CSV table of C-alpha atoms in Angstrom, one decimal:
chain,number,residue,atom,x,y,z
A,1,ALA,CA,-187.3,-52.9,-49.9
A,2,GLN,CA,-189.1,-49.9,-48.7
A,3,LYS,CA,-187.4,-47.0,-48.4
A,4,VAL,CA,-189.1,-43.0,-47.6
A,5,THR,CA,-186.4,-40.2,-48.4
A,6,GLN,CA,-186.9,-36.9,-47.7
A,7,ALA,CA,-184.9,-35.0,-49.5
A,8,GLN,CA,-184.6,-31.1,-47.6
A,9,THR,CA,-182.9,-31.5,-44.7
A,10,GLU,CA,-184.3,-28.1,-43.1
A,11,ILE,CA,-186.2,-25.4,-44.3
A,12,SER,CA,-186.7,-22.0,-42.9
A,13,VAL,CA,-189.7,-19.8,-44.1
A,14,VAL,CA,-191.1,-16.8,-42.8
A,15,GLU,CA,-194.0,-16.5,-41.5
A,16,LYS,CA,-197.4,-16.5,-43.7
A,17,GLU,CA,-195.1,-18.1,-46.7
A,18,ASP,CA,-196.5,-21.2,-47.8
A,19,VAL,CA,-194.2,-24.2,-47.8
A,20,THR,CA,-194.3,-27.9,-49.5
A,21,LEU,CA,-192.1,-30.5,-47.5
A,22,ASP,CA,-191.0,-33.3,-50.2
A,23,CYS,CA,-191.7,-37.1,-49.6
A,24,VAL,CA,-190.4,-39.5,-52.2
A,25,TYR,CA,-191.2,-43.3,-51.3
A,26,GLU,CA,-190.1,-46.8,-52.8
A,27,THR,CA,-191.7,-49.9,-52.3
A,28,ARG,CA,-193.1,-53.2,-53.8
A,29,ASP,CA,-196.3,-53.8,-52.7
A,30,THR,CA,-199.7,-52.5,-54.3
A,31,THR,CA,-201.5,-51.5,-51.1
A,32,TYR,CA,-199.9,-49.6,-48.4
A,33,TYR,CA,-199.9,-46.6,-46.2
A,34,LEU,CA,-198.1,-43.3,-46.1
A,35,PHE,CA,-198.3,-40.9,-42.7
A,36,TRP,CA,-197.0,-37.8,-42.3
A,37,TYR,CA,-195.8,-37.0,-38.4
A,38,LYS,CA,-195.0,-33.7,-36.7
A,39,GLN,CA,-192.2,-33.8,-33.9
A,40,PRO,CA,-192.4,-30.7,-32.2
A,41,PRO,CA,-189.5,-29.8,-29.6
A,42,SER,CA,-191.0,-31.2,-26.7
A,43,GLY,CA,-190.7,-35.1,-28.6
A,44,GLU,CA,-193.6,-36.6,-29.3
A,45,LEU,CA,-194.9,-37.7,-32.5
A,46,VAL,CA,-198.1,-36.1,-33.5
A,47,PHE,CA,-199.9,-38.2,-36.4
A,48,LEU,CA,-201.1,-35.4,-38.8
A,49,ILE,CA,-202.2,-37.8,-41.9
A,50,ARG,CA,-202.9,-41.1,-43.0
A,51,ARG,CA,-203.7,-42.4,-47.1
A,52,ASN,CA,-203.9,-45.5,-48.1
A,53,SER,CA,-202.0,-46.3,-51.9
A,54,PHE,CA,-205.9,-46.4,-53.0
A,55,ASP,CA,-207.0,-43.1,-52.5
A,56,GLU,CA,-205.0,-40.7,-54.6
A,57,GLN,CA,-207.4,-37.9,-53.5
A,58,ASN,CA,-205.8,-34.3,-52.8
A,59,GLU,CA,-206.8,-34.2,-49.0
A,60,ILE,CA,-206.9,-30.5,-47.3
A,61,SER,CA,-207.3,-29.8,-43.8
A,62,GLY,CA,-207.3,-26.3,-42.5
A,63,ARG,CA,-203.9,-24.8,-43.3
A,64,TYR,CA,-202.3,-28.1,-44.6
A,65,SER,CA,-202.9,-30.0,-47.6
A,66,TRP,CA,-201.5,-33.5,-49.0
A,67,ASN,CA,-200.6,-34.2,-52.6
A,68,PHE,CA,-200.2,-37.5,-53.7
A,69,GLN,CA,-199.1,-39.1,-56.8
A,70,LYS,CA,-198.7,-42.5,-57.3
A,71,SER,CA,-197.2,-42.7,-60.7
A,72,THR,CA,-194.4,-40.1,-59.3
A,73,SER,CA,-193.9,-42.7,-55.9
A,74,SER,CA,-194.4,-39.1,-54.1
A,75,PHE,CA,-196.7,-37.7,-51.1
A,76,ASN,CA,-195.9,-34.4,-50.1
A,77,PHE,CA,-197.1,-31.9,-47.5
A,78,THR,CA,-197.9,-28.0,-48.2
A,79,ILE,CA,-198.7,-25.6,-45.1
A,80,THR,CA,-200.3,-22.7,-46.3
A,81,ALA,CA,-199.6,-19.5,-44.4
A,82,SER,CA,-197.3,-20.9,-42.2
A,83,GLN,CA,-197.1,-19.8,-38.4
A,84,VAL,CA,-194.0,-20.5,-35.7
A,85,VAL,CA,-196.0,-23.0,-34.2
A,86,ASP,CA,-195.2,-24.5,-37.5
A,87,SER,CA,-191.9,-25.1,-36.5
A,88,ALA,CA,-190.9,-28.9,-35.5
A,89,VAL,CA,-189.3,-31.9,-37.4
A,90,TYR,CA,-192.1,-33.3,-40.2
A,91,PHE,CA,-191.9,-37.2,-40.9
A,92,CYS,CA,-193.0,-38.7,-43.7
A,93,ALA,CA,-193.7,-42.6,-43.2
A,94,LEU,CA,-194.7,-45.8,-45.1
A,95,SER,CA,-196.5,-49.0,-43.9
A,96,ASP,CA,-197.0,-51.5,-46.6
A,97,LEU,CA,-198.9,-54.5,-45.9
A,98,GLY,CA,-196.5,-57.2,-46.6
A,99,SER,CA,-194.3,-59.3,-44.3
A,100,GLY,CA,-197.1,-60.6,-42.6
A,101,ASN,CA,-199.0,-57.2,-42.1
A,102,THR,CA,-197.0,-56.0,-39.1
A,103,GLY,CA,-197.8,-52.3,-39.6
A,104,LYS,CA,-194.6,-51.4,-38.6
A,105,LEU,CA,-193.7,-47.7,-40.0
A,106,ILE,CA,-190.9,-47.2,-42.1
A,107,PHE,CA,-190.0,-43.5,-41.5
A,108,GLY,CA,-187.8,-40.6,-43.6
A,109,GLN,CA,-184.9,-38.7,-42.1
A,110,GLY,CA,-187.2,-36.0,-41.6
A,111,THR,CA,-187.3,-32.5,-42.5
A,112,THR,CA,-187.0,-29.7,-40.0
A,113,LEU,CA,-189.1,-26.5,-40.5
A,114,GLN,CA,-188.4,-23.6,-39.0
A,115,VAL,CA,-191.2,-20.3,-39.1
A,116,LYS,CA,-189.3,-17.3,-38.3
A,117,PRO,CA,-191.5,-14.2,-37.4
B,1,GLU,CA,-208.8,-42.0,-23.5
B,2,ALA,CA,-205.1,-42.2,-21.9
B,3,GLY,CA,-202.0,-42.2,-23.8
B,4,VAL,CA,-199.0,-44.1,-24.2
B,5,ALA,CA,-197.1,-43.7,-20.8
B,6,GLN,CA,-193.0,-44.5,-21.0
B,7,SER,CA,-191.0,-43.9,-18.0
B,8,PRO,CA,-188.4,-42.6,-17.6
B,9,ARG,CA,-188.3,-39.3,-19.7
B,10,TYR,CA,-184.7,-38.6,-19.6
B,11,LYS,CA,-181.9,-41.2,-18.6
B,12,ILE,CA,-178.1,-41.1,-18.4
B,13,ILE,CA,-176.1,-43.8,-17.9
B,14,GLU,CA,-172.0,-44.5,-18.6
B,15,LYS,CA,-171.1,-46.7,-20.9
B,16,ARG,CA,-170.9,-50.6,-20.3
B,17,GLN,CA,-173.7,-50.1,-17.7
B,18,SER,CA,-177.3,-51.5,-17.8
B,19,VAL,CA,-180.9,-49.4,-18.5
B,20,ALA,CA,-184.6,-49.9,-18.6
B,21,PHE,CA,-187.2,-48.4,-20.2
B,22,TRP,CA,-190.9,-49.1,-19.5
B,23,CYS,CA,-193.8,-48.9,-21.3
B,24,ASN,CA,-197.8,-48.8,-20.6
B,25,PRO,CA,-200.2,-48.9,-23.6
B,26,ILE,CA,-203.5,-48.0,-24.4
B,27,SER,CA,-205.7,-50.2,-22.8
B,28,GLY,CA,-207.4,-52.9,-25.1
B,29,HIS,CA,-204.4,-52.4,-27.2
B,30,ALA,CA,-203.1,-55.8,-28.5
B,31,THR,CA,-199.9,-54.5,-30.6
B,32,LEU,CA,-196.7,-52.5,-29.2
B,33,TYR,CA,-193.8,-51.5,-30.7
B,34,TRP,CA,-190.4,-49.9,-29.8
B,35,TYR,CA,-188.5,-47.5,-31.8
B,36,GLN,CA,-185.4,-46.1,-32.0
B,37,GLN,CA,-184.5,-42.7,-32.7
B,38,ILE,CA,-181.2,-41.5,-33.3
B,39,LEU,CA,-180.5,-37.7,-33.2
B,40,GLY,CA,-180.7,-36.3,-36.6
B,41,GLN,CA,-183.1,-39.4,-37.9
B,42,GLY,CA,-186.1,-41.1,-38.6
B,43,PRO,CA,-187.6,-43.3,-35.9
B,44,LYS,CA,-186.3,-47.3,-36.8
B,45,LEU,CA,-188.8,-50.3,-35.4
B,46,LEU,CA,-186.8,-52.6,-32.6
B,47,ILE,CA,-189.3,-54.7,-32.3
B,48,GLN,CA,-193.0,-55.4,-32.2
B,49,PHE,CA,-195.2,-57.2,-29.9
B,50,GLN,CA,-199.0,-58.6,-30.4
B,51,ASN,CA,-200.3,-59.3,-26.8
B,52,ASN,CA,-197.4,-60.8,-25.3
B,53,GLY,CA,-196.0,-62.4,-28.4
B,54,VAL,CA,-193.0,-61.0,-31.0
B,55,VAL,CA,-193.7,-60.7,-34.1
B,56,ASP,CA,-191.0,-58.9,-35.6
B,57,ASP,CA,-187.3,-58.6,-33.4
B,58,SER,CA,-185.1,-58.5,-36.8
B,59,GLN,CA,-183.6,-55.5,-36.2
B,60,LEU,CA,-183.3,-55.6,-32.1
B,61,PRO,CA,-179.1,-55.9,-31.5
B,62,LYS,CA,-180.1,-59.5,-29.4
B,63,ASP,CA,-176.3,-59.5,-27.9
B,64,ARG,CA,-177.5,-56.7,-25.8
B,65,PHE,CA,-181.0,-55.1,-26.0
B,66,SER,CA,-183.8,-57.3,-24.6
B,67,ALA,CA,-187.6,-56.6,-24.6
B,68,GLU,CA,-190.9,-58.6,-23.2
B,69,ARG,CA,-194.0,-57.9,-22.2
B,70,LEU,CA,-195.8,-59.5,-19.7
B,71,LYS,CA,-199.4,-60.5,-19.6
B,72,GLY,CA,-199.9,-58.6,-23.2
B,73,VAL,CA,-199.9,-55.1,-21.5
B,74,ASP,CA,-197.0,-53.2,-20.3
B,75,SER,CA,-193.5,-53.8,-21.8
B,76,THR,CA,-190.0,-52.6,-20.6
B,77,LEU,CA,-186.7,-52.5,-22.9
B,78,LYS,CA,-183.5,-53.2,-21.4
B,79,ILE,CA,-179.9,-52.9,-22.6
B,80,GLN,CA,-177.4,-54.5,-21.1
B,81,PRO,CA,-174.1,-53.3,-21.6
B,82,ALA,CA,-175.0,-49.9,-23.2
B,83,LYS,CA,-172.6,-48.8,-25.6
B,84,LEU,CA,-171.9,-44.5,-26.9
B,85,GLU,CA,-174.1,-45.8,-30.0
B,86,ASP,CA,-177.4,-46.4,-27.8
B,87,SER,CA,-178.1,-42.3,-26.8
B,88,ALA,CA,-180.8,-42.1,-28.9
B,89,VAL,CA,-185.0,-41.5,-28.1
B,90,TYR,CA,-186.6,-44.7,-27.7
B,91,LEU,CA,-190.2,-44.9,-28.7
B,92,CYS,CA,-192.8,-46.6,-27.4
B,93,ALA,CA,-196.2,-47.1,-29.6
B,94,SER,CA,-199.1,-49.0,-29.5
B,95,ARG,CA,-201.8,-50.0,-31.6
B,96,LYS,CA,-205.6,-51.7,-31.3
B,97,GLY,CA,-204.7,-54.8,-34.0
B,98,GLN,CA,-202.2,-55.8,-36.4
B,99,GLY,CA,-204.4,-55.3,-39.3
B,100,ALA,CA,-204.4,-52.3,-42.2
B,101,LEU,CA,-208.0,-51.8,-40.9
B,102,SER,CA,-206.9,-50.9,-37.2
B,103,TYR,CA,-204.3,-48.3,-38.1
B,104,GLY,CA,-205.0,-45.8,-34.7
B,105,TYR,CA,-200.9,-45.7,-34.6
B,106,THR,CA,-200.1,-43.9,-30.6
B,107,PHE,CA,-197.2,-42.8,-29.7
B,108,GLY,CA,-195.9,-41.9,-26.2
B,109,SER,CA,-193.4,-38.9,-25.4
B,110,GLY,CA,-190.4,-41.3,-25.1
B,111,THR,CA,-187.3,-42.0,-22.8
B,112,ARG,CA,-184.0,-40.3,-24.0
B,113,LEU,CA,-181.3,-41.6,-22.6
B,114,THR,CA,-177.9,-40.6,-23.2
B,115,VAL,CA,-175.0,-42.9,-22.9
B,116,VAL,CA,-171.5,-41.4,-21.8
């Protein structure tokens, strides 16, 4: 069975602090995709990144960076120099290529990030 | 490119009433998903369509939920009769293909349902 765990329910930081959101996943498949989404108060899910299981290179995009470690089944997300606009709920998600390759996403419970001015 | 359109944006109904949600995916997207997001949880897949055929409805409570995708374009999700625990945001998403290499997932803004 596939599962995504985001152990941090809520995180509160002060603006300009760095913050890391943790994500641990479980899957029996050797080929899969991992995602991060942002859900601001308006409710839409905003795509941040997709990573396939064969690409363990870390990625940086502006103030965002992602650390994928297959050995620990983790895909952590770091925001550097956080800003108030980063306040949102962040979801980690898994999509495997089993089950007929349906592409369905399995989401974690989400981490609510509050960045205070 | 226009996004995934959903309506209504909000809906409040009494328990045992029926309700329907509508989704218009991105033009040309063959795969359409309905997810249910209960407050404080991540979205959970209810049903997936490939064109107008159902691919996965294993998590759909079929005694009260139904969905269709006529002509492989728009989709409607219905709840009849609604229960208090159906209060959630219903998200529609579409994707161009079904395979792993066609991952452009796009979500709509969702319909927030409150059952009182």
